[in-house]
Structure formats: structure tokens, C-alpha cells
CSV table of C-alpha atoms and ligand atoms in Angstrom, one decimal:
chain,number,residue,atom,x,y,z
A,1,UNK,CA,-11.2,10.9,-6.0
A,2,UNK,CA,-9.4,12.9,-7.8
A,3,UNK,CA,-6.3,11.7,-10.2
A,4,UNK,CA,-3.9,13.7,-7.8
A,5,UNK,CA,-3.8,11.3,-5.6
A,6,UNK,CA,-2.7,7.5,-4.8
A,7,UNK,CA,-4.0,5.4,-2.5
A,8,UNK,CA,-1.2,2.9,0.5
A,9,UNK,CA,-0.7,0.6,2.8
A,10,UNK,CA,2.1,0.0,5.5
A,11,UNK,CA,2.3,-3.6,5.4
A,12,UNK,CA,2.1,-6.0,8.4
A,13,UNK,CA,5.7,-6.5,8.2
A,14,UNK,CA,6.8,-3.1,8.5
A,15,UNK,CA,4.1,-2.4,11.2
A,16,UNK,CA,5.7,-5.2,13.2
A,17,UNK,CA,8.9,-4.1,12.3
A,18,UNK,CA,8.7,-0.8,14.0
A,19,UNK,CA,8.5,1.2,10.0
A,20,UNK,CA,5.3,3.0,10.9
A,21,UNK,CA,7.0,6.6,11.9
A,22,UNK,CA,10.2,6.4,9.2
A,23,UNK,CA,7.9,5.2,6.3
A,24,UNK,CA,5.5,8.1,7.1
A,25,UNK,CA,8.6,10.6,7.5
A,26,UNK,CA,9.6,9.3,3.7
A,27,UNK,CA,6.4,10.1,2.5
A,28,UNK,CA,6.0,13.2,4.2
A,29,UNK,CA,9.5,14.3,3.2
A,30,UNK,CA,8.6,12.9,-0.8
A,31,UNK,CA,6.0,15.9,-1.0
A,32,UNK,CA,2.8,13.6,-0.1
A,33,UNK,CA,-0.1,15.3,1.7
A,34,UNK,CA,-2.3,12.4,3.9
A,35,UNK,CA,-5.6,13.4,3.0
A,36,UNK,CA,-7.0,10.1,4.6
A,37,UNK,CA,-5.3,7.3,7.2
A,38,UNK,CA,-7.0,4.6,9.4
A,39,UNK,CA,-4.7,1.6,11.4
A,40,UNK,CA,-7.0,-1.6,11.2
A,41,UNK,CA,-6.3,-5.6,10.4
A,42,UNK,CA,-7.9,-6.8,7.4
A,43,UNK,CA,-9.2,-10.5,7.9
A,44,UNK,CA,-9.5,-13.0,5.0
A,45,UNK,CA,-12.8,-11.8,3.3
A,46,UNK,CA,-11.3,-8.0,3.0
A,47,UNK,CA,-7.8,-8.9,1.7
A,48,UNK,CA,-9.2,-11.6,-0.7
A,49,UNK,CA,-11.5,-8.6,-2.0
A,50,UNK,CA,-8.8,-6.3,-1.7
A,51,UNK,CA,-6.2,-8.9,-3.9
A,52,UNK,CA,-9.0,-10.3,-6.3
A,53,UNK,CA,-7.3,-9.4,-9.4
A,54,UNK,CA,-4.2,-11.6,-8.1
A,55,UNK,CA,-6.5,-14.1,-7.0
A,56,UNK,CA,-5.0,-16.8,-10.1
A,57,UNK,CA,-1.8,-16.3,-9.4
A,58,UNK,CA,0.3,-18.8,-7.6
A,59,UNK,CA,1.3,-16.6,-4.7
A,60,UNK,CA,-2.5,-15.5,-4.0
A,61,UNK,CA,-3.0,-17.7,-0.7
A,62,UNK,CA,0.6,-16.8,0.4
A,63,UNK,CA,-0.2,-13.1,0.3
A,64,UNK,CA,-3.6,-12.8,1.7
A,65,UNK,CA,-2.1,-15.1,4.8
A,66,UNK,CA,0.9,-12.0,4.7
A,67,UNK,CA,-1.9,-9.4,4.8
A,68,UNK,CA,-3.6,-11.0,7.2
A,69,UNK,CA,-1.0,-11.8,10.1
A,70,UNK,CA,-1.1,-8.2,11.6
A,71,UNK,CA,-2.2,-5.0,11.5
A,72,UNK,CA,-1.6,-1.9,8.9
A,73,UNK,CA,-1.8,1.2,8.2
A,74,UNK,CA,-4.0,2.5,5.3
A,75,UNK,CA,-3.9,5.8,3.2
A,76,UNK,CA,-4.5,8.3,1.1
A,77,UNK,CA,-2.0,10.8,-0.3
A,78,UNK,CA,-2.5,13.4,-2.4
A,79,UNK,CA,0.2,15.1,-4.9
A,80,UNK,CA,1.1,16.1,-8.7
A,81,UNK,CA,1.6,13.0,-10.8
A,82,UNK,CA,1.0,10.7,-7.2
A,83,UNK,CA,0.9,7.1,-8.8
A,84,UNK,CA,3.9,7.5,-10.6
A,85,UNK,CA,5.6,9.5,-8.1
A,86,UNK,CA,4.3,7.1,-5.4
A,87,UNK,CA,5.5,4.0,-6.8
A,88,UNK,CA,9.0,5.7,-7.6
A,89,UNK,CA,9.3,6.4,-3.7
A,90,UNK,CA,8.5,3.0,-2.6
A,91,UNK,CA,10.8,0.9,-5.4
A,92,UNK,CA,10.6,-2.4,-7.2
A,93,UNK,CA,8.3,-4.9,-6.2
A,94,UNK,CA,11.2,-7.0,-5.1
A,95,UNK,CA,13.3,-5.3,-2.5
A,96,UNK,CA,16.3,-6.7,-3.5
A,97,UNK,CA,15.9,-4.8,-7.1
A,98,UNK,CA,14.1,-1.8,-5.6
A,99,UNK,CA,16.7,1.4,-6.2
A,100,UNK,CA,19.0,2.8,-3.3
A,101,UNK,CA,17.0,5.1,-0.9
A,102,UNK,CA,13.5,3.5,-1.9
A,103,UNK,CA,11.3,2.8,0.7
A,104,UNK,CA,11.1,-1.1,0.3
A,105,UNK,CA,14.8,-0.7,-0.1
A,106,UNK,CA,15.4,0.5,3.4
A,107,UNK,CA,12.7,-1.0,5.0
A,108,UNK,CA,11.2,-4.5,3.1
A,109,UNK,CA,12.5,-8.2,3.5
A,110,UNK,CA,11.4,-10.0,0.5
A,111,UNK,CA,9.0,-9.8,-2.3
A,112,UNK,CA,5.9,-11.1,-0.2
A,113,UNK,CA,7.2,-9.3,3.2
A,114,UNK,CA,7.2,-6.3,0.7
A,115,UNK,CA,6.5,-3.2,3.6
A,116,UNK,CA,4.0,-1.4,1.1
A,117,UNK,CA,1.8,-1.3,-1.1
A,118,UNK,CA,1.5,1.5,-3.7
A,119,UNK,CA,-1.7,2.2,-6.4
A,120,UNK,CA,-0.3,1.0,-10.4
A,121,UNK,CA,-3.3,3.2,-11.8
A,122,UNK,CA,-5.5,6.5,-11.2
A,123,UNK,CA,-8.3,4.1,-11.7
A,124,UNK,CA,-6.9,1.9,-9.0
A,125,UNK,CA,-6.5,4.1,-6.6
A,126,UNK,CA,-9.9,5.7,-6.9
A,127,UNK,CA,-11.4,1.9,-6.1
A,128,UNK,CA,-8.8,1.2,-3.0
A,129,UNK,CA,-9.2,4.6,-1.6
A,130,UNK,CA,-12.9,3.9,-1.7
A,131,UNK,CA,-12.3,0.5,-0.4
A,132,UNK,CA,-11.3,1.6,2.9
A,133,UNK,CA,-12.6,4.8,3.6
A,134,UNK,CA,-16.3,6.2,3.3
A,135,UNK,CA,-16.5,10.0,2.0
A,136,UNK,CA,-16.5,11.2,5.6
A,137,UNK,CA,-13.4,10.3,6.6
A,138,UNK,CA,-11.1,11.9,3.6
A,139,UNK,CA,-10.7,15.5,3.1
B,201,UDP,N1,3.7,-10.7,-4.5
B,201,UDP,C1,4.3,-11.8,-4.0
B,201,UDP,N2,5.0,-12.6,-4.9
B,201,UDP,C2,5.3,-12.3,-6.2
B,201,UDP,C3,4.7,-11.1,-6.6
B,201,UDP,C4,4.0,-10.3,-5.8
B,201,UDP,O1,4.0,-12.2,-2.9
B,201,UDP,O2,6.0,-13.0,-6.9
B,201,UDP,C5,2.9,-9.8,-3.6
B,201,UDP,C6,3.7,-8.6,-3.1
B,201,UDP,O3,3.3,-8.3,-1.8
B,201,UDP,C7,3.2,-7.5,-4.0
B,201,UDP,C8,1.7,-7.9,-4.2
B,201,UDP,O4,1.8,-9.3,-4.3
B,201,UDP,O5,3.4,-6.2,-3.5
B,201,UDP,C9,1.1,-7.3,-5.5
B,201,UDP,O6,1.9,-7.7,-6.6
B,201,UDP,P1,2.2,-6.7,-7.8
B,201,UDP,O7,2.9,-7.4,-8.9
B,201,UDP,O8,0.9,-5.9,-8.1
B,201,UDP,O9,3.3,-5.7,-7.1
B,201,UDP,P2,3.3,-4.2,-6.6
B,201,UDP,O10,2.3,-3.4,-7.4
B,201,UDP,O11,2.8,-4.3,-5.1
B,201,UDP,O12,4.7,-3.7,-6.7
């Protein structure tokens, strides 16, 4: 994949929420292209893959559980600078420090209950856009 692009997931909170269609609008409207997008429920053996690298960390069983409890909606966007540019649109990690206008401002609960999920690397976004979709089904 090439380093133009970032790789995201609607979490099951904003899915249950209603958030599908305004956090796609935001994205849209951001200048993101979805090259890639599929609507499916991870179970426990696909988020634990999926987390691994958090898998020490004391809010591990908490978050696969999250990612678990519902469906989502998983992507792949493509635009100039997309990692950085993603994560600006989405916000902090915590919602409650996550700027004015920022998706998880507007549309997350919590730090867990977070409403996306964003790509912190090229690297990483090559190896999650390739966790979830197959080379046939991104163009
Ligand atoms: N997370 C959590 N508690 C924390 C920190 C993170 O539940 O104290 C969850 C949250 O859903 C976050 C994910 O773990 O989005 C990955 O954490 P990371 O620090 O990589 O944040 P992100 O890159 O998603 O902003």
C-alpha cells in the first residue's frame, strides 16, 4: 500500500450510536478518498490480532471486549500526508482532550468508547489495511 494512505475503523460505539453517515461525511468533507470499506464484527481472535501490540497493557481485555460488542466499519483512505492528516481529523485519544470539531470530539464518549480508530504509522497502516482486506477488494 502505498504511504498516501491510512487505514480506519468506525468503532462499535459510534456504529451503535447512529455515527456511521456523519463520520463518513467528515472524512469525505477532510479530503479522504475511500479506496477500500467492508461492515463486519470482529470476534475475539481478530481484535486480539488486531490489538496485539497493546496486548500488556492494562486496558487490553477491556478493549478487545469494546471491539467486540458490535459491529464496524473498516477502511481505507487515501490522501497527501494521510496518517498525519488522519489522526488530526479524528483528535486525541481521549475525547475529552481531543480539539473542537474533531471527530471523537463530536462524536466519542470516553477514551475506551473512542468512535475511531486511526493508523499512528505508514508502516501500520500498510499491515491493518492488509489485515482486513485482500488485494481484490481495494482499488
Ligand atoms: N485505550 C483505552 N484506554 C487507554 C488508552 C487507550 O481503552 O487508556 C484504547 C482506545 O480505544 C484507543 C486504543 O486503545 O483508541 C489504542 O490506544 P492508542 O494509545 O494507540 O490510541 P489511538 O492511537 O487509538 O489514539
Amino acid at each position: 500500500m502505498a504511504t498516501n494512505r491510512t487505514f480506519t475503523m468506525i468503532k462499535p460505539d459510534a456504529v451503535a450510536n447512529g455515527h456511521i453517515g456523519a463520520i463518513l461525511n467528515d472524512i469525505i468533507a477532510g479530503g479522504f478518498k475511500i479506496v477500500a470499506m467492508k461492515y463486519i464484527q470482529l470476534n475475539e481472535e481478530t481484535a486480539g490480532n488486531f490489538y496485539g501490540v497493546h496486548r500488556e497493557r492494562p486496558f487490553y481485555g477491556e478493549l478487545v471486549r469494546f471491539m467486540t460488542s458490535g459491529p464496524i466499519v473498516a477502511a481505507i483512505l487515501e490522501k497527501e500526508n494521510a496518517v498525519e492528516d488522519f489522526r488530526t481529523l479524528i483528535g486525541a485519544t481521549d475525547p475529552s482532550k481531543a480539539v473542537e470539531g474533531t471527530i471523537r470530539n463530536k462524536y466519542a464518549k470516553s477514551i475506551d468508547a473512542n468512535a475511531v480508530h486511526g493508523s499512528d504509522s505508514d508502516e501500520n497502516a500498510a499491515i491493518e489495511g492488509n489485515f482486513f482486506f485482500s488485494m481484490f477488494e481495494r482499488f
